[in-house]
Coordinates of C-alpha atoms and ligand atoms in Angstrom, one line a residue:
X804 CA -51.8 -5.7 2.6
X805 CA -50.2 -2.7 2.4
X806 CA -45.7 -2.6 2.6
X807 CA -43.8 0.4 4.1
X808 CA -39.7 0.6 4.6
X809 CA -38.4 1.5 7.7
X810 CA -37.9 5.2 7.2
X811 CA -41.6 5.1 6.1
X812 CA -40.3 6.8 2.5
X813 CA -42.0 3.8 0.4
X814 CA -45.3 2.4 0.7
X815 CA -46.9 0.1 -1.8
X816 CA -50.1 -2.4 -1.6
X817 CA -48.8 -5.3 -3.8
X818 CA -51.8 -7.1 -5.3
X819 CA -50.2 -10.5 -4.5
X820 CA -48.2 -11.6 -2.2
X821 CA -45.9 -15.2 -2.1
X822 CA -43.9 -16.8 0.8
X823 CA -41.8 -19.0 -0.6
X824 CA -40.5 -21.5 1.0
X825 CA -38.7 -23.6 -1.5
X826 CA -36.4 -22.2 -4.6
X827 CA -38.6 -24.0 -6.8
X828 CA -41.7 -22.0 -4.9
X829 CA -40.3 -19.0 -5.9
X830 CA -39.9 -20.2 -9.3
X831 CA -43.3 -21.0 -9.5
X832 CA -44.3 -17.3 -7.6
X833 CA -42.6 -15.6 -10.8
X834 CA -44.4 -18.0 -13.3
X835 CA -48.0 -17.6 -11.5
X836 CA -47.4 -13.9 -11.6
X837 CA -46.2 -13.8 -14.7
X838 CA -49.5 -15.6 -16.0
X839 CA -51.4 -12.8 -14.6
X840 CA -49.8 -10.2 -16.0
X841 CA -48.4 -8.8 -13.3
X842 CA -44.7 -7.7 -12.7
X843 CA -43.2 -9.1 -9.6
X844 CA -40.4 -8.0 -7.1
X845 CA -38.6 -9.8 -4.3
X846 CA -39.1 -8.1 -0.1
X847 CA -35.6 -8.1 1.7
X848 CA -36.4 -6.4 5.2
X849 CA -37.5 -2.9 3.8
X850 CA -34.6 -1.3 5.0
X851 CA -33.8 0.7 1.8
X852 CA -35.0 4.5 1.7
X853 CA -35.5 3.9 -1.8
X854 CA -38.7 2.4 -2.9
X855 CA -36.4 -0.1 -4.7
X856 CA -38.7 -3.2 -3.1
X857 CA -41.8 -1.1 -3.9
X858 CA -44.6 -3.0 -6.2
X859 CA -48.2 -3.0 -7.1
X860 CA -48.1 -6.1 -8.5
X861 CA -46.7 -9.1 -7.1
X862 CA -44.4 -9.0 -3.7
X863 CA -41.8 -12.3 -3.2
X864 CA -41.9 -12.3 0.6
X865 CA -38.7 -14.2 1.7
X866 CA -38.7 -14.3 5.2
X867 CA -39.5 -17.9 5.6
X868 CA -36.3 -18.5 3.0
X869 CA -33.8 -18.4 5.5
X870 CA -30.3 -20.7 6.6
X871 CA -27.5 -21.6 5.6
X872 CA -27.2 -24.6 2.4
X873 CA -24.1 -25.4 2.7
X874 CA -21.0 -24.2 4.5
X875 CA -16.9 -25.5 3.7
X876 CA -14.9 -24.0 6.9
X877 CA -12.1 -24.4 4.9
X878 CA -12.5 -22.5 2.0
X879 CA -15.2 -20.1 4.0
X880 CA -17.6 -20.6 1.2
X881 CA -21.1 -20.2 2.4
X882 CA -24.4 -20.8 1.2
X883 CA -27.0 -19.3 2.2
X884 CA -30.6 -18.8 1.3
X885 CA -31.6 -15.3 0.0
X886 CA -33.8 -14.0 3.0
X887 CA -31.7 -14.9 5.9
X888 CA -30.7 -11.7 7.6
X889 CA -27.0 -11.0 8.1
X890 CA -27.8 -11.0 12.0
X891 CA -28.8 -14.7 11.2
X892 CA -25.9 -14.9 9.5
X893 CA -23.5 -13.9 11.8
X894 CA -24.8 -16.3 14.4
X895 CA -24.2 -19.3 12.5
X896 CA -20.9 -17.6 11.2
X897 CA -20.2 -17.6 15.0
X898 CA -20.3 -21.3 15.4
X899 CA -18.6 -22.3 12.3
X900 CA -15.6 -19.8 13.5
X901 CA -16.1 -18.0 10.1
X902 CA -17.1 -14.1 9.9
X903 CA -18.0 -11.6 7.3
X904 CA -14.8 -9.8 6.6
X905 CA -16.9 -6.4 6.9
X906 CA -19.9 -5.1 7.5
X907 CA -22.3 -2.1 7.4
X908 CA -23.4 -0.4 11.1
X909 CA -26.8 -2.8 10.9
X910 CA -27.7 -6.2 10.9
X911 CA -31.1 -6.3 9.8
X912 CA -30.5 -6.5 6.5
X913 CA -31.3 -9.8 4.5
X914 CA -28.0 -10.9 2.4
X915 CA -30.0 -10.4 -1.2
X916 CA -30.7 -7.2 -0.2
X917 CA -28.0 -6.5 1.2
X918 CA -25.6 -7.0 -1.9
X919 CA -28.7 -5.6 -4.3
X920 CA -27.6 -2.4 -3.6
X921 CA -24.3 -2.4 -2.7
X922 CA -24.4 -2.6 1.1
X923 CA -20.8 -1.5 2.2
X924 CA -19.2 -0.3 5.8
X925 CA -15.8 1.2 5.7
X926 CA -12.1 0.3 5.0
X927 CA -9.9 1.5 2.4
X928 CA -8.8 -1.6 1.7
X929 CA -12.0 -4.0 1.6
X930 CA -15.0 -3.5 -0.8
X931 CA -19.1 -4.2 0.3
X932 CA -20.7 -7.3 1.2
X933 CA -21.2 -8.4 -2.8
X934 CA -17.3 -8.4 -3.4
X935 CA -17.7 -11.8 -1.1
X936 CA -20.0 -12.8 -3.6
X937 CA -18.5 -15.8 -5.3
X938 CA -21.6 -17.4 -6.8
X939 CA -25.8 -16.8 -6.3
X940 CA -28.5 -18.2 -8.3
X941 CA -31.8 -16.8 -9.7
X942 CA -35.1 -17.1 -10.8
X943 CA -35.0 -15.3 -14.1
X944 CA -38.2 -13.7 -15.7
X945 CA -39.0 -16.9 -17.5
X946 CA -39.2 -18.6 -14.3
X947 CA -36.0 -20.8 -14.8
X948 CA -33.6 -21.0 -12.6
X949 CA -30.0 -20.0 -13.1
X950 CA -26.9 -20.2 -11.8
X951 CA -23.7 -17.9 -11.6
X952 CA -20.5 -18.8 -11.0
X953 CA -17.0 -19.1 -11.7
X954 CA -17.6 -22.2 -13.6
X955 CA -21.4 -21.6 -14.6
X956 CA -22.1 -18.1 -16.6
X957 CA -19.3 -16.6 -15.3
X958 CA -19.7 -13.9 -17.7
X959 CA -22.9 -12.9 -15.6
X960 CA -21.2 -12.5 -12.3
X961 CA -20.2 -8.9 -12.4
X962 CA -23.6 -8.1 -13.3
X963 CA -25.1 -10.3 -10.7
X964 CA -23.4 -9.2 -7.8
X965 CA -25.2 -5.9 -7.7
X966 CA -28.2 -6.0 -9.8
X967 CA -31.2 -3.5 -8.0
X968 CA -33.1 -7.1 -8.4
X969 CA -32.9 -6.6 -11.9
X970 CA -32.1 -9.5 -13.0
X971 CA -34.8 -12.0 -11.1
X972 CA -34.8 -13.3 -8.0
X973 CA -32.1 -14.3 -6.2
X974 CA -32.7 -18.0 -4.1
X975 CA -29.4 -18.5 -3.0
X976 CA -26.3 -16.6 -2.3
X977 CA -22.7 -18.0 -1.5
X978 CA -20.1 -15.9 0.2
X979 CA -16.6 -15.7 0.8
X980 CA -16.2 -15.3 4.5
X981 CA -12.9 -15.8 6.6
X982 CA -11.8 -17.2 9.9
X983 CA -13.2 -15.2 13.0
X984 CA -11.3 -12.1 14.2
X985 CA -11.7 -9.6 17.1
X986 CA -11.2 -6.0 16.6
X987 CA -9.6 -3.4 18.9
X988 CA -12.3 -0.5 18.7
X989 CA -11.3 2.8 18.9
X990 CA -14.0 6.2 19.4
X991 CA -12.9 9.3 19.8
X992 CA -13.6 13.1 19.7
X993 CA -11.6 15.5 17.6
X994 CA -11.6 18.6 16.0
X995 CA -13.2 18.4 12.6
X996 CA -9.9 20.1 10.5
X997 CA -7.4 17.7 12.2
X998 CA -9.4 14.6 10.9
X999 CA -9.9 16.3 7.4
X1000 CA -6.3 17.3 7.7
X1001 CA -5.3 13.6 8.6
X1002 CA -7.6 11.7 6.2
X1003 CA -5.6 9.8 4.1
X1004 CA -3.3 8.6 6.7
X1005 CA -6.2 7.3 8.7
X1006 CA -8.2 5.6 5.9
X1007 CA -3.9 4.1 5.2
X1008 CA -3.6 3.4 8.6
X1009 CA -6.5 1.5 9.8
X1010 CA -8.6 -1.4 9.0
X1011 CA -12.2 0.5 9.2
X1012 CA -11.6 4.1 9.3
X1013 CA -14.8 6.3 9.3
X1014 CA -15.7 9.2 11.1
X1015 CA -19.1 11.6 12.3
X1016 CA -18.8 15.0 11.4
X1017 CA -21.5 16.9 13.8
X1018 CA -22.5 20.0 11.4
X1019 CA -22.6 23.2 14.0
X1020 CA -19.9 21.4 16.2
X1021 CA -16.3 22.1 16.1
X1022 CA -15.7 18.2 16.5
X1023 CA -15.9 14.6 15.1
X1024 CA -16.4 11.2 16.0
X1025 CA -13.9 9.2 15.0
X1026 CA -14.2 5.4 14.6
X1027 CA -10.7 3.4 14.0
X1028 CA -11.6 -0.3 14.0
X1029 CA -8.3 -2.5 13.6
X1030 CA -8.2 -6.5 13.8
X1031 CA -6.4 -8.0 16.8
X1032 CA -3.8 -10.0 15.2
X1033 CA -2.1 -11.1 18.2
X1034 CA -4.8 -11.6 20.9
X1035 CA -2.4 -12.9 23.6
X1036 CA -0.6 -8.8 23.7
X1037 CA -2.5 -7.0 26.0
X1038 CA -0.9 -3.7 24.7
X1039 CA -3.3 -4.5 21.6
X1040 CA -5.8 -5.5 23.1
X1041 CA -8.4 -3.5 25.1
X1042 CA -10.4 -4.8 27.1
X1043 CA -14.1 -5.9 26.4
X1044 CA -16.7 -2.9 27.4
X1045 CA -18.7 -4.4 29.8
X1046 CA -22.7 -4.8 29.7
X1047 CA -24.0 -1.6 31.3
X1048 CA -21.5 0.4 29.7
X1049 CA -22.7 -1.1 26.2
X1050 CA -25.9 -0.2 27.2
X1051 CA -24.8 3.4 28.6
X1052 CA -23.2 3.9 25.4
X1053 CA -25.2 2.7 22.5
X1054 CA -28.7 2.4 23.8
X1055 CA -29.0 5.1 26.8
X1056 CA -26.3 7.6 24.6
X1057 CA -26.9 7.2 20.7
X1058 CA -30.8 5.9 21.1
X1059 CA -32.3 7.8 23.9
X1060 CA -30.8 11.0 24.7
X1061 CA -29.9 11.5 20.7
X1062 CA -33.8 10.4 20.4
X1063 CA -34.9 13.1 23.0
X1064 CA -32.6 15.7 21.5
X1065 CA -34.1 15.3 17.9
X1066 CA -37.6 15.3 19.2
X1067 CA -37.0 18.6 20.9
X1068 CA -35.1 20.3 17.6
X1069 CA -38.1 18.8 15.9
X1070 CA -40.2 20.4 17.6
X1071 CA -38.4 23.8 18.2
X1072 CA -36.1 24.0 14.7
X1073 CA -34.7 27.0 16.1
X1074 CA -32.8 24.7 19.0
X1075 CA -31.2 22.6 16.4
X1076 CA -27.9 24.3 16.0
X1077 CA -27.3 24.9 19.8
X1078 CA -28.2 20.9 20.0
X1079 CA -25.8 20.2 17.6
X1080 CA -22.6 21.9 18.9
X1081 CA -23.6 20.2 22.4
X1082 CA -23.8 17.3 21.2
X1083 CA -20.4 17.3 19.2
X1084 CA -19.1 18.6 22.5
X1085 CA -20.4 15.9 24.5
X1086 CA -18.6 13.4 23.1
X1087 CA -16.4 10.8 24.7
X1088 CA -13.9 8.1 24.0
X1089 CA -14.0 4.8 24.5
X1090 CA -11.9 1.8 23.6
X1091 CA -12.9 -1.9 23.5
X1092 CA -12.3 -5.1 21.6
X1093 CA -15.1 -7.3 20.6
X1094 CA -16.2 -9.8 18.4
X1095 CA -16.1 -8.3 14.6
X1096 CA -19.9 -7.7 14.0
X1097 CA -20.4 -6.7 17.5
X1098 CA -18.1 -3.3 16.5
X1099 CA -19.3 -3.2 13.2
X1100 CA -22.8 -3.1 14.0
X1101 CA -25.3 -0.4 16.4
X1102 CA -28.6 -0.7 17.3
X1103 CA -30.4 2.2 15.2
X1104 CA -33.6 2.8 16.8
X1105 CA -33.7 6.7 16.2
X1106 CA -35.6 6.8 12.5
X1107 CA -34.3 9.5 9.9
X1108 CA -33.9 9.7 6.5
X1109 CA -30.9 9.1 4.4
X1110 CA -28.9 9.9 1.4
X1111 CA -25.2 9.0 0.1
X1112 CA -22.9 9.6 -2.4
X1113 CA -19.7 7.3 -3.3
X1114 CA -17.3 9.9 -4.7
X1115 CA -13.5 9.0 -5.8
X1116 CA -11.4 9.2 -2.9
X1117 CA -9.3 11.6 -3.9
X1118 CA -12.0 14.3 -4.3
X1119 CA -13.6 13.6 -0.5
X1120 CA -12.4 16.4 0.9
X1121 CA -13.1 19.1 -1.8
X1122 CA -16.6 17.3 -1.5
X1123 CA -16.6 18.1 2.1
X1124 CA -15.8 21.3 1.9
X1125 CA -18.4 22.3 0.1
X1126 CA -21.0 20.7 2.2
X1127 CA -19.7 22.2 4.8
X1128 CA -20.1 26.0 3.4
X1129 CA -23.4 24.8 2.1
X1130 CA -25.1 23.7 5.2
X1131 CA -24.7 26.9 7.3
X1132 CA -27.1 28.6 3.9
X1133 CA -29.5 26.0 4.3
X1134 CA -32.9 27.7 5.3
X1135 CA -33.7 24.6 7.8
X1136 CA -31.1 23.3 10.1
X1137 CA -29.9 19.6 10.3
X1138 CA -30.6 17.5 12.9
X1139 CA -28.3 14.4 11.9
X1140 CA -24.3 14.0 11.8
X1141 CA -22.8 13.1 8.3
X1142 CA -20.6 10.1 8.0
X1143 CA -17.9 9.9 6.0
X1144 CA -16.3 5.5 5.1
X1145 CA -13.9 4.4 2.4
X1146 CA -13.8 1.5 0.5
X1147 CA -11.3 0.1 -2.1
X1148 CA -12.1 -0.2 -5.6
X1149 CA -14.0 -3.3 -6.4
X1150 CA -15.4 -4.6 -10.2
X1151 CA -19.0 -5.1 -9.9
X1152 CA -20.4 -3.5 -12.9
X1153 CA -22.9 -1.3 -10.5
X1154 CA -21.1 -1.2 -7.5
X1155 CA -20.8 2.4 -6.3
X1156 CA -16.8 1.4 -6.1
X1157 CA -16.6 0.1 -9.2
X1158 CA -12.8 0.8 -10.8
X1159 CA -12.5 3.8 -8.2
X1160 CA -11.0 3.8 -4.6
X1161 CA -14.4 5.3 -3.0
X1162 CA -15.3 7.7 -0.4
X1163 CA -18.5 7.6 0.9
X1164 CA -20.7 10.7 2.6
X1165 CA -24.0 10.2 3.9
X1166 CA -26.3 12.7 5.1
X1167 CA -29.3 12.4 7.2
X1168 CA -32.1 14.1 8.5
X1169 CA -34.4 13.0 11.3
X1170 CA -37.8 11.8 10.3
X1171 CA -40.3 14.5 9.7
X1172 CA -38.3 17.3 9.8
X1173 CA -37.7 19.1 6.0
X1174 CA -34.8 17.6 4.0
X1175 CA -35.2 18.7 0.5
X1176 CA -33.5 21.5 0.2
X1177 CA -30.1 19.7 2.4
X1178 CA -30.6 16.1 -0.1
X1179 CA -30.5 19.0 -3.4
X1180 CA -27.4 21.3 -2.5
X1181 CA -26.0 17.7 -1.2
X1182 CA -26.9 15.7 -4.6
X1183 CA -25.2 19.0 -6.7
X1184 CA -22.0 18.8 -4.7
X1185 CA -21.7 15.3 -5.4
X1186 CA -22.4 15.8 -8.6
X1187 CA -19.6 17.7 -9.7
X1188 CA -17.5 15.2 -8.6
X1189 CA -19.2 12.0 -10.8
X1190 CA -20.9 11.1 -7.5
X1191 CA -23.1 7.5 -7.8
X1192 CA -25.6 7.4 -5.5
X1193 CA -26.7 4.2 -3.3
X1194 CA -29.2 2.2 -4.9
X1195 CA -30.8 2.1 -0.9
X1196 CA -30.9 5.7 -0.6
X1197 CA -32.4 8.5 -1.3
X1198 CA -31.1 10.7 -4.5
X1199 CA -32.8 11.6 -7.6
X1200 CA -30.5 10.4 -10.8
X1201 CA -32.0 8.7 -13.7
X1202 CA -30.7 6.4 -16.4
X1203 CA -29.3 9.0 -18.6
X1204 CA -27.3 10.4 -15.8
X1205 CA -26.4 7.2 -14.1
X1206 CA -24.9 5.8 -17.6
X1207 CA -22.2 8.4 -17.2
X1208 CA -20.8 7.7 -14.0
X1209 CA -21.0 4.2 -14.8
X1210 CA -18.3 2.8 -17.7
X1211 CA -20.1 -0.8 -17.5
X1212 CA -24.1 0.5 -17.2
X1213 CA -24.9 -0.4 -20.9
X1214 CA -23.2 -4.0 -20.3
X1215 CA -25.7 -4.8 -16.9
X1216 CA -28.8 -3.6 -19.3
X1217 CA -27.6 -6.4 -22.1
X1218 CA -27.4 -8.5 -19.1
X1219 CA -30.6 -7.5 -17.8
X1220 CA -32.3 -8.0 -21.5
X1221 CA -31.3 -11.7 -21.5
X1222 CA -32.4 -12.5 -17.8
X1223 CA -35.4 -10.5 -18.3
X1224 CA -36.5 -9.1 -21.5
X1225 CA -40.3 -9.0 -20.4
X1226 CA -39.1 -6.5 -17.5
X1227 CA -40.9 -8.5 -15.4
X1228 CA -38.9 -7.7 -12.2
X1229 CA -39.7 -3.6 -13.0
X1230 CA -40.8 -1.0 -10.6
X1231 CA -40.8 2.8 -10.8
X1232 CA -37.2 3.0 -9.1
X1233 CA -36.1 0.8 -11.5
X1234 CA -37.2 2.3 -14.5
X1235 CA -36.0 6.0 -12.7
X1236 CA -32.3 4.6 -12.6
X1237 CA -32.2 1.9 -15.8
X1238 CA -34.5 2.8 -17.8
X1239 CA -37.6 1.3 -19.0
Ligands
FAD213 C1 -30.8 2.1 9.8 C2 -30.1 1.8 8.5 C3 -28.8 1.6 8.4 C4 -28.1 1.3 7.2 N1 -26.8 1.2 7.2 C5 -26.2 0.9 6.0 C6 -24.7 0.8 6.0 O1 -24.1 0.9 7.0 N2 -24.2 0.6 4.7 C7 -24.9 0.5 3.6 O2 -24.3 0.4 2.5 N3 -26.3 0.6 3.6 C8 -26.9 0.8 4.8 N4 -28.3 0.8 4.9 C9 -29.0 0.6 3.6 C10 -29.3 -0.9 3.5 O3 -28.2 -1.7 3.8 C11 -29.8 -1.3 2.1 O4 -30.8 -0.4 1.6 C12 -30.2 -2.7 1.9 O5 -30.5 -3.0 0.6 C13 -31.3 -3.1 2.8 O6 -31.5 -4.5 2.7 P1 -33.0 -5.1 2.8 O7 -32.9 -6.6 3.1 O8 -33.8 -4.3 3.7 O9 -33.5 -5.0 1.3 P2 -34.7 -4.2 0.8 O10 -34.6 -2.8 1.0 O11 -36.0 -4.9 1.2 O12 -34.5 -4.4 -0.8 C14 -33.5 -3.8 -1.5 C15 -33.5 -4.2 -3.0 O13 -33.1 -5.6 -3.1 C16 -34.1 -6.3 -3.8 N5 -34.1 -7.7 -3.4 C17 -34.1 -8.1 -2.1 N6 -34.0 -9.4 -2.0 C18 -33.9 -9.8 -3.3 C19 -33.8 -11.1 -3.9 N7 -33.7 -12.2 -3.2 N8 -33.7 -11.2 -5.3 C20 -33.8 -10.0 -6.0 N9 -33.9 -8.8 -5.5 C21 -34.0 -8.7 -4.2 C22 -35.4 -5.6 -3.5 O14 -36.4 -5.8 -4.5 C23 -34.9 -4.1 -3.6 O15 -34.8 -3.7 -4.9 C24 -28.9 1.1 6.0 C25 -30.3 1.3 6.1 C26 -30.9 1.6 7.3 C27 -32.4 1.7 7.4

């Protein structure tokens, strides 16, 4: 049966395909595929625009590996099997009165693949979802299982946290989470140079900083996310958005409309810059408090293509500058708005924040209209800069280049010839970005 991402920028027909539903199953998966020669990767839910889950040989579908093992409300350690979704997550998060201290703008992510390739949101003082990794185990290419922790191979755990699924397949992850908190969202238009001009004291200032830079508008969307430390102080505290303006908002606003008005600059290119400033001038504020991953997270339902580059912080705005003289010379306009997070510096041997406070730009363009030229003048701005690319999206680095922007890249490939010397977890992304 044939497998496509969600963008529709992979497809593969894997010649086998396992459902686990037991770690030992999936031990078993690798060792069966192992005997017929065939090299084996492990399905999250497709959501990378990479073909990093891509195989011909044998798929590890884990959807029917889901739930939570174990969880301690006290130390907010979680344990939770590899193909539960972090909207599964959350809900039994929810009950324990434990939360994910930050998330990405989706929820449809599994957790494996989630911290596989770094999956981060914003905050200039928080890292991605595999900083909260405090142990996993794995199905390594012998088919043995193996643990990593601080008191089990601990030497391994900077590797494991972000491995691509380099390193086998992950069974069970366990998290650090913390007690549930509300935030006090904040959405605003405003002109482009007064948020460039006021960057740093935003990312400083706020919890989750990040903001939508429209490219033929003269404003942003900026999103200030801070937690509600004292819920009881209404000055603090805005109120809830109610049900139909959710809907108004999110579904009629950012899916709909922004649907329509990319179908129609799809299918007259020549409207696409006109759309664009109206849209950036269209925009309104609103301010709400909610339930953490209910302001982290959107539904996404328009589909698009995506690329994006952590760069230090420090160089963000140079980097922006230059996209922003470089889009106007672009022979085909852009449809999508570029968003611009931060994250603090974190020590996961890949992770795109690794040893740098990271700003991260990602571009987009909406599905079947051109983007090659945009994702090439984007990748060489980026570049200049000792850009790393998400392992999720789209970019065009190999190993030779990726070893330079990475201090620790020839450490995770000793790591990866212990846990699988036989490659048998390869793939043609993976041997793009580490090497055969
Ligand atoms: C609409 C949309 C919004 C997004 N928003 C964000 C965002 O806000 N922030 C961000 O950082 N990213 C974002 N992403 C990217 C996304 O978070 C990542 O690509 C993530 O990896 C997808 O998770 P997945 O479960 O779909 O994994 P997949 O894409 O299915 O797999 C990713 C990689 O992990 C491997 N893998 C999965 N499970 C295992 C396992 N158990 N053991 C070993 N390897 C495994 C796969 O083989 C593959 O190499 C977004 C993507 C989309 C489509």
């Amino acid at each position: 049966m044939t497998w496509q991402n969600w963008a529709g920028t992979a497809t593969a027909t894997p010649a086998r395909r396992y459902e686990p539903r037991t770690a030992e199953a999936i031990a078993d998966a690798v060792r069966d595929a192992a005997t017929a020669g065939l090299v084996v990767r492990a399905l999250g839910s497709g959501h990378s625009f990479t073909p990093a889950a891509a195989t011909d040989g044998a798929a590890i579908d884990l959807s029917s590996w889901t739930g939570v093992v174990s969880a301690d409300v006290s130390t907010g350690l979680v344990t939770v099997r590899s193909g539960t979704t972090l909207r599964d997550l959350n809900t039994v998060l929810d009950a324990l009165g434990l939360a994910l201290p930050n998330m990405g703008d989706i929820d449809a992510q599994t957790v494996s693949g989630a911290i596989c390739t770094g999956t981060h949101g914003t905050g200039a003082g928080l890292g991605g979802i595999a900083t909260q990794v405090e142990a996993l185990e794995l199905v390594t290419g012998d088919g043995e299982l193996l643990s990593v922790s601080a008191t089990s191979h601990p030497e391994l755990l900077p590797a494991a946290r972000v491995s691509i699924g380099a390193l086998g397949v992950i069974t069970t992850v366990t998290l650090r989470c913390v007690p549930t908190f509300q935030l006090a969202a904040d959405e605003r238009p405003m002109p482009v140079e007064e948020v460039l001009d006021r960057f740093e004291e935003f990312a400083a200032d706020n919890d989750h900083f990040e903001f939508y830079w429209f490219p033929y508008g003269r404003n942003a969307l900026v999103k200030r996310n801070n937690r509600i430390t004292a819920p009881g102080d209404s000055a603090a505290t805005p109120p809830p958005m109610p049900g139909w303006r959710r809907f108004y908002e999110y579904e009629v606003m950012e899916n709909a409309a922004f649907g329509a008005l990319c179908r129609t600059g799809r299918a007259v290119p020549s409207l696409v810059r006109p759309l664009g400033r109206l849209a950036a001038a269209t925009l309104s504020a609103r301010s709400y408090s909610a339930h953490s991953h209910q302001v982290f997270v959107t539904p996404r339902r328009v589909r698009f293509v995506e690329s994006e580059y952590a760069v230090p912080r420090e160089s963000v705005l140079e980097v922006l500058a230059e996209l922003r003289l470089a889009v106007p010379r672009l022979s085909q306009p852009v449809m999508f708005p570029v968003e611009v997070r931060v994250a603090a510096a974190d020590d996961a041997w890949l992770s795109t924040a690794h040893g740098r406070d990271t700003a991260y730009i990602a571009i987009h363009q909406y599905t079947g209209m051109p983007y090659a030229e945009y994702f090439a003048a984007f990748e060489s701005i980026t570049g200049s800069a000792g850009g790393r690319p998400h392992w999720g999206k789209m970019h065009t680095l190999d190993a030779s280049r990726l070893a330079e922007v990475y201090p620790r890249f020839a450490d995770f490939l000793q790591v990866r010839d212990q846990t699988d010397p036989q490659r048998r977890f390869s793939n043609l992304y993976l041997d793009q970005v580490l090497g055969r």
